[in-house]
Coordinates of C-alpha atoms and ligand atoms in Angstrom, one line a residue:
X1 CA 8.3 -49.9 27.1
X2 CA 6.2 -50.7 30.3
X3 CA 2.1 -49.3 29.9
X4 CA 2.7 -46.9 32.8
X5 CA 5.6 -45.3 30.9
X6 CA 4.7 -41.9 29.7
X7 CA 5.5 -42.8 26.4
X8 CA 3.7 -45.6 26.0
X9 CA 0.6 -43.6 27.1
X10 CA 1.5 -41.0 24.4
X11 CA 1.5 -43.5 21.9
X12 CA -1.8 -44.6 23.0
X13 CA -3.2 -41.0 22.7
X14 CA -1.4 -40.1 19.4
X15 CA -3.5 -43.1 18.2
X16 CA -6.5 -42.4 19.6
X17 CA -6.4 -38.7 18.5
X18 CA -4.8 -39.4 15.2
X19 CA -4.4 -42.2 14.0
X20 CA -7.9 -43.7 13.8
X21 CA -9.1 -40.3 12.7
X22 CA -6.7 -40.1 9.7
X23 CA -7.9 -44.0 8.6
X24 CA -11.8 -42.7 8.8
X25 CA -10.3 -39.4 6.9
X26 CA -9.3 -41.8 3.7
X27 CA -12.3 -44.1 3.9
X28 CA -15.1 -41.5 5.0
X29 CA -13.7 -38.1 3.7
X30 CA -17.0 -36.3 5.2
X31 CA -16.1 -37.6 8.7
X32 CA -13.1 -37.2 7.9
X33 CA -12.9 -33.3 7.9
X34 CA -15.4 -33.1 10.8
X35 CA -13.3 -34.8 12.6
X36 CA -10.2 -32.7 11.0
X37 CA -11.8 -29.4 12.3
X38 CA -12.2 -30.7 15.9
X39 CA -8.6 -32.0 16.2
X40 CA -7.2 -28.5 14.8
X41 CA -9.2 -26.5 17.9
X42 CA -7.5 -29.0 20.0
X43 CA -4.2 -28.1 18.6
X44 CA -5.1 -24.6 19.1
X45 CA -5.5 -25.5 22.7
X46 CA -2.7 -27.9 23.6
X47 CA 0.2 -26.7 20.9
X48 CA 2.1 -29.9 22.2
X49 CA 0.2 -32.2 19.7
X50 CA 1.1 -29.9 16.8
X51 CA 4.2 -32.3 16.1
X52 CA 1.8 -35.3 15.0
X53 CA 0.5 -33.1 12.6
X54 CA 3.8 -32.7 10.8
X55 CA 4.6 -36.1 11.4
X56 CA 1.3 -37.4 9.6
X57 CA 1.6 -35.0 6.7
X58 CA -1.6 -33.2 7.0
X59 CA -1.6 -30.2 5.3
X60 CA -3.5 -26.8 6.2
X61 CA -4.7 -26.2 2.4
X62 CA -6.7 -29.4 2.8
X63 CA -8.2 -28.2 5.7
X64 CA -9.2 -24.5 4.2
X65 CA -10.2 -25.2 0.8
X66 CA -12.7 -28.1 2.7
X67 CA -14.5 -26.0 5.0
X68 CA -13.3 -21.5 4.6
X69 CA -16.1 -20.9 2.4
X70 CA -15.3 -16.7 2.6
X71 CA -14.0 -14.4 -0.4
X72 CA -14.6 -17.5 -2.4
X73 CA -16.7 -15.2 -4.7
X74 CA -14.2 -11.6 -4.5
X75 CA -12.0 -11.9 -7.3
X76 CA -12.9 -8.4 -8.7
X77 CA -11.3 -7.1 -5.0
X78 CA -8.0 -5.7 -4.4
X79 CA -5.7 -8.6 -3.3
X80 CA -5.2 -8.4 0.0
X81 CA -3.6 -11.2 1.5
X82 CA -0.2 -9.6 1.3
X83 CA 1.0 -13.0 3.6
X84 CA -0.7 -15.6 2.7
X85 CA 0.1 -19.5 4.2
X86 CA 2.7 -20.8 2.0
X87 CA 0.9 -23.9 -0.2
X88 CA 2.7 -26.4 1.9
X89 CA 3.8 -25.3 5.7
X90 CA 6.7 -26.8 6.9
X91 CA 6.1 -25.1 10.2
X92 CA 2.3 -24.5 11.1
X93 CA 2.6 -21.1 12.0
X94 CA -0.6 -19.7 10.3
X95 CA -2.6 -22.1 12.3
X96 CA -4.2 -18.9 14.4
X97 CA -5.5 -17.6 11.1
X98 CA -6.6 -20.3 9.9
X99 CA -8.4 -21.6 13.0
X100 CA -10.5 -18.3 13.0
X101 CA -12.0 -19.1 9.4
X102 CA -12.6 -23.1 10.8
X103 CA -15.3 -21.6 13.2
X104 CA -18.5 -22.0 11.5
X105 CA -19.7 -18.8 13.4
X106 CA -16.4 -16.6 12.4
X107 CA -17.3 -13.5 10.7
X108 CA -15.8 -12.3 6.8
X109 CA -13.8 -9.9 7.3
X110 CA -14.2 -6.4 7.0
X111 CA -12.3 -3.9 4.8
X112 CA -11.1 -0.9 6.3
X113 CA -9.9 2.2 3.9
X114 CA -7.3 4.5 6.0
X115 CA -6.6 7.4 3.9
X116 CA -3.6 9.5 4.2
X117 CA -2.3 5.9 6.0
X118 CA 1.8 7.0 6.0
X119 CA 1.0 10.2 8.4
X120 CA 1.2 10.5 11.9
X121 CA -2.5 9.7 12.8
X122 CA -2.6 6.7 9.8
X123 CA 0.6 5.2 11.6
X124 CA -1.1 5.3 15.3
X125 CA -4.2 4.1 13.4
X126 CA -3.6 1.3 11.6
X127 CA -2.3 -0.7 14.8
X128 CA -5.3 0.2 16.6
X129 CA -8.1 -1.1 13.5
X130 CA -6.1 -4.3 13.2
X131 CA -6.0 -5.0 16.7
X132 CA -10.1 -5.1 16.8
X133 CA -10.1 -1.5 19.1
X134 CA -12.6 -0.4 15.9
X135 CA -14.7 -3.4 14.9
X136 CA -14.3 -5.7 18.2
X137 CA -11.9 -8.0 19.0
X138 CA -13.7 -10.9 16.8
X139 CA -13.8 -8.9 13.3
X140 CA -11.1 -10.0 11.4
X141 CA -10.5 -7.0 9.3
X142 CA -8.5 -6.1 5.8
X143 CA -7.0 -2.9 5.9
X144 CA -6.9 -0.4 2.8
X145 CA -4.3 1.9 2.9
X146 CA -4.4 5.1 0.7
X147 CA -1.5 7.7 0.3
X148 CA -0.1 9.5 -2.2
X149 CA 3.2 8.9 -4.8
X150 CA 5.6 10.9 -2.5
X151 CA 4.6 8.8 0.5
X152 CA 4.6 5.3 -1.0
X153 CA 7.7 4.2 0.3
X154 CA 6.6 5.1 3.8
X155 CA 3.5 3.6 3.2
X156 CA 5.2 0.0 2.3
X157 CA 7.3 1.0 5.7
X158 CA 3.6 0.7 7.8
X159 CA 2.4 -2.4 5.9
X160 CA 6.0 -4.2 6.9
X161 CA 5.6 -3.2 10.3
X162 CA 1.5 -4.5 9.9
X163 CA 3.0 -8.2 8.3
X164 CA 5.4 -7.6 11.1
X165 CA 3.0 -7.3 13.8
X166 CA 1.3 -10.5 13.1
X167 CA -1.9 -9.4 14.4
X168 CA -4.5 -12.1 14.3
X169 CA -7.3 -10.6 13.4
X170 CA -5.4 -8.6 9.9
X171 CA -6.5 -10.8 7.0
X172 CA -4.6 -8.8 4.6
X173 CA -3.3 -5.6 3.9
X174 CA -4.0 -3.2 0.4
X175 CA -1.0 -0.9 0.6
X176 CA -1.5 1.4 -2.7
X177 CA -1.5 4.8 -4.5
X178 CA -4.2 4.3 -6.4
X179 CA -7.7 5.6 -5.2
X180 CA -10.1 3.1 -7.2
X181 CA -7.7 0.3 -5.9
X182 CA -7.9 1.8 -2.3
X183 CA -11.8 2.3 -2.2
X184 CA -12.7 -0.8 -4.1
X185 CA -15.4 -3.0 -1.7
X186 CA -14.3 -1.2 1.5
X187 CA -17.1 -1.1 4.1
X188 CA -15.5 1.3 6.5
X189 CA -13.4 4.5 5.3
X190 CA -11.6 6.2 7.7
X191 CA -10.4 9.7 5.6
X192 CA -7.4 11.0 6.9
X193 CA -5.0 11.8 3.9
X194 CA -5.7 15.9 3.5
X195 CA -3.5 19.1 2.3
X196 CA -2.3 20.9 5.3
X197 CA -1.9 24.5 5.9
X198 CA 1.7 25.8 5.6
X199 CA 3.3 28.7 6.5
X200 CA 2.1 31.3 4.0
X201 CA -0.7 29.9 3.0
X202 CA -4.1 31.4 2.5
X203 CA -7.3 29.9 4.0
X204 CA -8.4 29.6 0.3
X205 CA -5.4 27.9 -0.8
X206 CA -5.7 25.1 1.7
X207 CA -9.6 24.6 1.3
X208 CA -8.8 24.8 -2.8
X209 CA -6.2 21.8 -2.2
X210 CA -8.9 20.1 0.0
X211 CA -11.9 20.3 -2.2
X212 CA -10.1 18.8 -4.9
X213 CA -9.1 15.9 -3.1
X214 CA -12.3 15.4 -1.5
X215 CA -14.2 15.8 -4.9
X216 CA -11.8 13.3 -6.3
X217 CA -12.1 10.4 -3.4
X218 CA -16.2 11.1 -3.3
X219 CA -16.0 9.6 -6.6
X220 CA -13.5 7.0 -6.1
X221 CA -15.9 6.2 -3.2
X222 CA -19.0 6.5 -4.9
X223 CA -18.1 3.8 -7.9
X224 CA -16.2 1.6 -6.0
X225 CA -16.6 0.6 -1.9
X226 CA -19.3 -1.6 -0.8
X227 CA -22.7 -0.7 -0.6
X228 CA -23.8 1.0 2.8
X229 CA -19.6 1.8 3.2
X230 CA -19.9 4.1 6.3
X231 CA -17.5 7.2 5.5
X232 CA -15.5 9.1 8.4
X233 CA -13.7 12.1 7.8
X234 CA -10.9 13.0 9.9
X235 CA -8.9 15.6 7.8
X236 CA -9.5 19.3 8.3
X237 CA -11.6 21.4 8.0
X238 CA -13.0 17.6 8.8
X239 CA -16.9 19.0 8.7
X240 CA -16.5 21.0 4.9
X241 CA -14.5 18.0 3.5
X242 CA -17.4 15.8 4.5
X243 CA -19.8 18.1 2.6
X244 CA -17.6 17.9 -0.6
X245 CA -17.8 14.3 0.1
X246 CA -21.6 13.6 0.4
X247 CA -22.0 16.4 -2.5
X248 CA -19.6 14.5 -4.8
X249 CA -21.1 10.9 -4.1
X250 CA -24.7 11.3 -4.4
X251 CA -25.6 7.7 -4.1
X252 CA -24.1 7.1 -0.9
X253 CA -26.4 7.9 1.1
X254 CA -26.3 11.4 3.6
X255 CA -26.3 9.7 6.7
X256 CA -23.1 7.7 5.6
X257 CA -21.0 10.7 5.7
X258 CA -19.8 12.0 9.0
X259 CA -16.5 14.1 10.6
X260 CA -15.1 13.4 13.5
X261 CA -15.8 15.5 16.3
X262 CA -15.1 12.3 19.2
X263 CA -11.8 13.9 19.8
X264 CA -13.2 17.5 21.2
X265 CA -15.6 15.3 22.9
X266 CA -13.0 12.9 24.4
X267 CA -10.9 15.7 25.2
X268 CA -14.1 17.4 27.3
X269 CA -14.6 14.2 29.3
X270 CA -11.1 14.6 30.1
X271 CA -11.3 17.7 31.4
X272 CA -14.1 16.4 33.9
X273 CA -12.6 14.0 34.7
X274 CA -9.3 16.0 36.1
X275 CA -11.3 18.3 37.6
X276 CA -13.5 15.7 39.6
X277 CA -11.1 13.4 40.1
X278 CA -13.3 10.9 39.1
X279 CA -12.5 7.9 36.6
X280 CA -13.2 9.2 32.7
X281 CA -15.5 6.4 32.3
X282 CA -17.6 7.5 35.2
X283 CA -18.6 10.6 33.0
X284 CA -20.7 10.9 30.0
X285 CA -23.5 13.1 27.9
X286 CA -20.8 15.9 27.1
X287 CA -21.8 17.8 23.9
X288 CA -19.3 19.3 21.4
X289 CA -21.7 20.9 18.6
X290 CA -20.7 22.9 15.1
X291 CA -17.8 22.8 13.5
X292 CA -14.3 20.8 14.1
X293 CA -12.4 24.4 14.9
X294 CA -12.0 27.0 17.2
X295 CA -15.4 27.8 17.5
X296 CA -16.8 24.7 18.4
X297 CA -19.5 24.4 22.0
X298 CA -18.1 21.8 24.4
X299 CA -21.5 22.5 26.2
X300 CA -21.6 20.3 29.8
X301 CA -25.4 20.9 30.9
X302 CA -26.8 17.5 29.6
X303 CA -23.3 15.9 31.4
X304 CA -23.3 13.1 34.2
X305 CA -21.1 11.5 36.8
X306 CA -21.6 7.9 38.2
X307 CA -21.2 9.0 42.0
X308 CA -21.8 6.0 44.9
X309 CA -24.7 8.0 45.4
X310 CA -25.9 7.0 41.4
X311 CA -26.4 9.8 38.2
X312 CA -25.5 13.7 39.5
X313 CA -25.2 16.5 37.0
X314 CA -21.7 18.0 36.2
X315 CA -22.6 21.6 37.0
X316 CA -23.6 20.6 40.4
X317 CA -20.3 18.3 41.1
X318 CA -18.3 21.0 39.7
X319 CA -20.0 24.2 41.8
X320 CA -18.3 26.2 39.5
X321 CA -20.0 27.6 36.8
X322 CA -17.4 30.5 36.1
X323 CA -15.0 27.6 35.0
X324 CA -17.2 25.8 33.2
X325 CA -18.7 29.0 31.2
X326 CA -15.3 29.8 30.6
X327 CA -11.7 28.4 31.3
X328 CA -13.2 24.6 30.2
X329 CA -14.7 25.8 27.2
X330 CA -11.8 27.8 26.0
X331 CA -8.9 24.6 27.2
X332 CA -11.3 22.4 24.7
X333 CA -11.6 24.5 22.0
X334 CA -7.6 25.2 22.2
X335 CA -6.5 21.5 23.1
X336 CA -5.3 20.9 19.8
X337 CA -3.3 24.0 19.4
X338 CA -1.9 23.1 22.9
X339 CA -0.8 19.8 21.9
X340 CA 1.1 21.6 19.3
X341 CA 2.6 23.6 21.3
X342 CA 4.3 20.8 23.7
X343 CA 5.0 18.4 20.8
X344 CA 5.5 20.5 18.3
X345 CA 3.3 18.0 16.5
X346 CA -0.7 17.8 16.4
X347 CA -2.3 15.5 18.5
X348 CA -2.0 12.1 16.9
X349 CA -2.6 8.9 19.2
X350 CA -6.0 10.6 20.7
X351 CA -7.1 11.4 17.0
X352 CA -6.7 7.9 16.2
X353 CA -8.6 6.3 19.0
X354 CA -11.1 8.5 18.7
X355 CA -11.9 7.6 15.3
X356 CA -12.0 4.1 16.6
X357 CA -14.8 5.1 19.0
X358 CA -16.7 7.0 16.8
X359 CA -17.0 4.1 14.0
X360 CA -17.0 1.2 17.0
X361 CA -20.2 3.3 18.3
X362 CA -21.7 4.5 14.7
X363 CA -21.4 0.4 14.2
X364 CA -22.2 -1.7 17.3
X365 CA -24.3 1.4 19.5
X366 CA -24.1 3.4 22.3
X367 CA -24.7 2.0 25.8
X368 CA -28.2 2.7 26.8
X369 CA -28.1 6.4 28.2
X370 CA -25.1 7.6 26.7
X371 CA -25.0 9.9 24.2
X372 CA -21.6 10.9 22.2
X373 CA -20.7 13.4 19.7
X374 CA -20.9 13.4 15.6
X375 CA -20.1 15.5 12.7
X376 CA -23.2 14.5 10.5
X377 CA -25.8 15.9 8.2
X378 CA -27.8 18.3 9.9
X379 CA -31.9 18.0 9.2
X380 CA -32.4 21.4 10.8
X381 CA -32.7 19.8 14.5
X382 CA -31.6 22.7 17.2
X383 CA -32.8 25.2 14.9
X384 CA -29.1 24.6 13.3
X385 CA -29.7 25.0 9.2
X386 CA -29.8 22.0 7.2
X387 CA -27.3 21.0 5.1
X388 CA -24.6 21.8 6.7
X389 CA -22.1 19.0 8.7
X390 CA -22.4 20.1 12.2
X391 CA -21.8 17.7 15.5
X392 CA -25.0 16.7 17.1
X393 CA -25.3 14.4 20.3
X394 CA -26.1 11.2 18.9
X395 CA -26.8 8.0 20.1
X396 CA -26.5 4.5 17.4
X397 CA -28.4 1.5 17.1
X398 CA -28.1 -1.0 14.5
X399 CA -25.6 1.0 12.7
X400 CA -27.5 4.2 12.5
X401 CA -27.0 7.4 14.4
X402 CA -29.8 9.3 15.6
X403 CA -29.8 13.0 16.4
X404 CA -30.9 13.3 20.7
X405 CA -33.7 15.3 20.6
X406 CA -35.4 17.5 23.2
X407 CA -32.7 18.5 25.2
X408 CA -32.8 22.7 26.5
X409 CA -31.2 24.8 25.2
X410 CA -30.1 28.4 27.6
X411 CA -29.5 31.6 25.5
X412 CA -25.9 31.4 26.4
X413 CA -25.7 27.9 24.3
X414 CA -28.1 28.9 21.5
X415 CA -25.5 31.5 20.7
X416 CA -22.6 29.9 21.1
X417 CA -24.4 27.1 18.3
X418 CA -25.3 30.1 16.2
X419 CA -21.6 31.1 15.8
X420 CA -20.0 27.9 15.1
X421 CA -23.0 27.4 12.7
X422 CA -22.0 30.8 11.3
X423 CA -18.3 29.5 10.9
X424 CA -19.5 26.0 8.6
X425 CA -21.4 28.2 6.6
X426 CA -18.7 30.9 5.6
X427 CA -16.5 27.6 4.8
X428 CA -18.9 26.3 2.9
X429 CA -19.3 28.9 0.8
X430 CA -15.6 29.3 0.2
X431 CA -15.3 25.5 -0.3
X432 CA -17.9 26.4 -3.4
X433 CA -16.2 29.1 -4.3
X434 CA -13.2 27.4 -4.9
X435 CA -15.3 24.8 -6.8
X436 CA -16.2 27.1 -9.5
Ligands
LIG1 N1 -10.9 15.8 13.2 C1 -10.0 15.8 14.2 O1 -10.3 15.6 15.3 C2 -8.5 15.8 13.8 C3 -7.6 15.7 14.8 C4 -6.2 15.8 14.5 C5 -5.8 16.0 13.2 N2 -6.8 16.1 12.2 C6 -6.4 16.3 10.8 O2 -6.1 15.0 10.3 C7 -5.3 15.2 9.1 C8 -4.1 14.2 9.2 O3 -3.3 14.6 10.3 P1 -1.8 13.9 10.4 O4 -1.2 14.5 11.7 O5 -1.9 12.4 10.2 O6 -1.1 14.6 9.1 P2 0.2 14.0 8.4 O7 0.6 15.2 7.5 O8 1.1 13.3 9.3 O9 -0.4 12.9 7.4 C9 -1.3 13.2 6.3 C10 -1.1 12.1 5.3 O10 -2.0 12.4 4.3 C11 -1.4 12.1 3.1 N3 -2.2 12.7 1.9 C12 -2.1 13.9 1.5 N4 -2.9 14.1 0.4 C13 -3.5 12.8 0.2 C14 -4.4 12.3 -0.7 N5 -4.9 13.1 -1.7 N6 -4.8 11.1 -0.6 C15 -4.3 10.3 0.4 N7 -3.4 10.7 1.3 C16 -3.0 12.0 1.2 C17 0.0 12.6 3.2 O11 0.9 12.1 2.3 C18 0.3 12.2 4.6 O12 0.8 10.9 4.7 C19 -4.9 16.7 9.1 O13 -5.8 17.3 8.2 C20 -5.2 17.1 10.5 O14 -5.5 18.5 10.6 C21 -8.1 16.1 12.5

C-alpha cells in the first residue's frame, strides 16, 4: 500500500477520527463523550464514515443515556415512543433522532392531542403537526391521538402510516381510546373528534351529542394536560363546543380556549387574492367575526395588498363595492357548503392547515402588522357581549392573543356582528338547555 493510495489515506483518517478518540473514550470517559458527540454530527454530515462506527462497536445507547437528558423525569406520561431504537442497532438508522437530542440547544418535545384523529381532517392533520407546519420545523413533537372504540382500528391504520412516514421531528406517537390517556401532559389540543349532523337529525339532537362530549373532554382536559395546554376547537358548532369546554374546565384558563375560525379567514384571502390576481401572501387584515356558521362577517375594510407601489386598501384595488358587500361575503360564508357540493365531502386539507396557522400564530406571533382571525372569549370589545366565543381580529405575542382594538366600525358591519352575535347566543342557550 503506497501513502498516496486512497486507502492508505483512509486508514490514516479512520485513525485520526476514530481511533485515538475511542483510546481517550476508555481512559478519559468525559473527553471521551465530548468527543463522541462531535464525531456523531460528522456522521450526520458525511454518512460514509458511518461504517467505522459499526466496525468499532460503538453503540447509540451509550451515546443517549450520556448526554439526552429529556423525559428523564415523565414516567407518569403516556408512552409514546411507539418506535423506539432497538437496544443494540445493527444498522444505525435512528441516527437522525438521535442526533436532534445530541444538540445541547434541541428543544423537548411537545405533545400534541388530535381529537377525532381517524377522520378526514385528523388524517390530513396528523402529517402536517409531525412535519413541524404547526410548531416549526425544529419542535420535535409527540402526537396524541384520540378517537373513539368504533374507530380504533383506523386509528392504529394513521399511527402505522405516522411510524411509516419516518418523520424526523415525531418523537412518538399515543394512538388510544381512552381520554385521560389522550389528554395526559399534552400542551397543544387540537379538538376535532365531534358528533355530526345526519340526515334526520334535529339541531338539538346534534348539539345534545356535542355537549356531552365536550363536557366530558373539558374534564379529561382539565385533570390531566400540561399546565398552560392551549386548547383549539375545530368540531362544529366549533364556537359553542368551546364554551362547553372553558365552562367544564374552570382552571384552564379563558384565554386558553379558542375555535377555529382561520379557515373562513383563509378562505377570504383567497377570494382576494382571485379577484386581484395578486399572490395570497400579498394580502392580509381580512376579518371573519361571530360565529363558525352561515352567518359569520368576512368583513374586508381593515384589508391590505402589498402593491409595488407599498400598503393599498382592498376596497380601493377592488373598485367594486357591490361585490364586496355581497357576492364575496355570501361565497365565504357558503365555501364550506360548496366544498360539499364538489366533493361530496367537507373541506378537509384547508381545515387542517388552518388549524396549523392558527396554533403556529396563537404560539410563535403574528408578523408585525398583520392581524388574523380567532374564535376566543369575548370581554365585550366591539360592543359584542361577553361571554360568548366569537372571532375577533387578533394579533399574538409571546403566546397570547390580543383582541385589535380601535378599528371602525360602518352601520352595515355593526349589524352584520349583531346577527351572528344573535346566532352564538341562541346556540348557547340551547347548548344549556340540553345540559339540564
Ligand atoms: N371550524 C372549522 O373551520 C371546520 C372546518 C371543517 C370541518 N369542521 C368540523 O370538524 C369536525 C371533524 O370533521 P371531519 O371531516 O374530520 O369529520 P369525520 O367524521 O371524518 O371525523 C370525525 C372523527 O371524530 C371522531 N369522534 C367522534 N366522537 C368522538 C369523541 N367523542 N372523541 C374523539 N373522537 C370522536 C369520529 O370517530 C371520527 O373519526 C366536524 O365537526 C366538522 O363539522 C370544522
Amino acid at each position: 500500500m503506497s501513502s498516496e493510495s486512497p486507502s492508505f489515506l483512509y486508514s490514516i483518517a479512520f485513525f485520526v477520527a476514530f481511533a485515538i478518540p475511542e483510546a481517550l473514550n476508555i481512559l478519559l470517559p468525559a473527553f471521551g463523550d465530548a468527543v463522541t458527540q462531535r464525531r456523531v454530527k460528522v456522521e450526520r454530515a458525511y454518512p460514509p464514515l458511518l461504517l467505522p462506527v459499526i466496525v468499532t462497536g460503538v453503540t447509540v445507547e451509550k451515546v443517549t443515556s450520556s448526554i439526552s437528558p429529556i423525559n428523564r423525569d415523565r414516567s407518569e406520561l403516556p408512552k409514546a415512543i411507539t418506535h423506539e431504537p432497538p437496544q443494540k442497532p445493527q444498522i444505525p438508522i435512528h441516527f437522525p433522532a438521535i442526533i436532534d437530542d445530541l444538540d445541547p440547544m434541541a428543544k423537548e418535545p411537545v405533545r400534541v392531542l388530535v381529537t377525532g384523529a381517524a377522520g378526514q381532517i385528523g388524517y390530513a392533520l396528523v402529517p402536517m403537526i409531525a412535519r413541524g407546519i404547526m410548531l416549526g420545523a425544529d419542535q420535535p413533537v409527540i402526537l396524541h391521538m384520540l378517537d373513539i372504540p368504533p374507530a380504533a382500528e383506523a386509528l392504529n391504520g394513521v399511527k402505522m402510516e405516522l411510524i411509516d412516514a419516518a418523520f424526523p421531528l415525531l418523537k412518538g406517537v399515543v394512538a388510544t381510546t381512552d381520554a385521560v390517556e389522550g389528554c395526559t401532559g399534552v400542551n397543544v389540543a387540537v379538538m376535532v373528534g365531534g358528533f355530526p349532523r345526519k340526515e334526520g337529525m334535529e339541531r338539538k339532537d346534534v348539539m345534545t351529542k356535542n355537549v356531552s362530549i365536550y363536557k366530558s373532554q373539558a374534564t379529561a382536559l382539565e385533570k390531566h394536560a400540561a399546565p398552560n395546554c392551549k386548547v383549539l376547537v375545530v368540531a362544529n358548532p366549533a364556537n359553542t363546543n368551546a364554551l362547553i369546554l372553558k365552562e367544564f374546565a374552570p382552571s384552564i384558563p379563558e384565554k386558553n380556549i379558542t375555535c377555529l375560525t382561520r379557515l373562513d379567514h383563509n378562505r377570504a384571502l383567497g377570494q382576494i387574492s382571485e379577484r386581484l390576481s395578486v399572490p395570497v401572501s400579498d394580502v392580509k387584515n381580512v376579518i371573519i367575526w361571530g360565529n363558525h356558521s352561515s352567518s359569520q362577517y368576512p368583513d374586508v375594510n381593515h384589508a391590505k395588498v402589498q402593491t409595488s407601489a407599498g400598503e393599498k386598501p382592498v376596497r380601493e384595488l377592488v373598485k367594486n363595492d357591490e361585490y364586496l358587500n355581497g357576492e364575496f361575503i355570501t361565497t365565504v360564508q357558503q365555501r364550506g357548503a360548496a366544498i360539499i357540493k364538489a366533493r361530496k365531502l367537507s373541506s378537509a386539507l384547508s381545515a387542517a392547515s388552518s388549524a396549523c396557522d392558527h396554533i403556529r400564530d396563537w404560539v410563535l406571533g403574528t408578523p408585525e402588522g398583520t392581524f388574523v382571525s380567532m374564535g376566543v372569549y369575548s370581554d365585550g370589545s366591539y360592543d359584542v357581549p361577553a361571554g360568548l366565543i366569537y372571532s375577533f381580529p387578533v394579533t399574538c405575542r409571546n403566546g397570547e392573543w390580543s383582541i385589535v382594538q380601535g378599528l371602525p366600525i360602518d352601520e352595515m358591519s355593526r349589524k352584520k356582528m349583531d346577527l351572528t352575535a344573535e346566532e352564538l347566543k341562541e346556540e348557547k342557550d340551547l347548548a344549556y338547555s340540553c345540559l339540564s
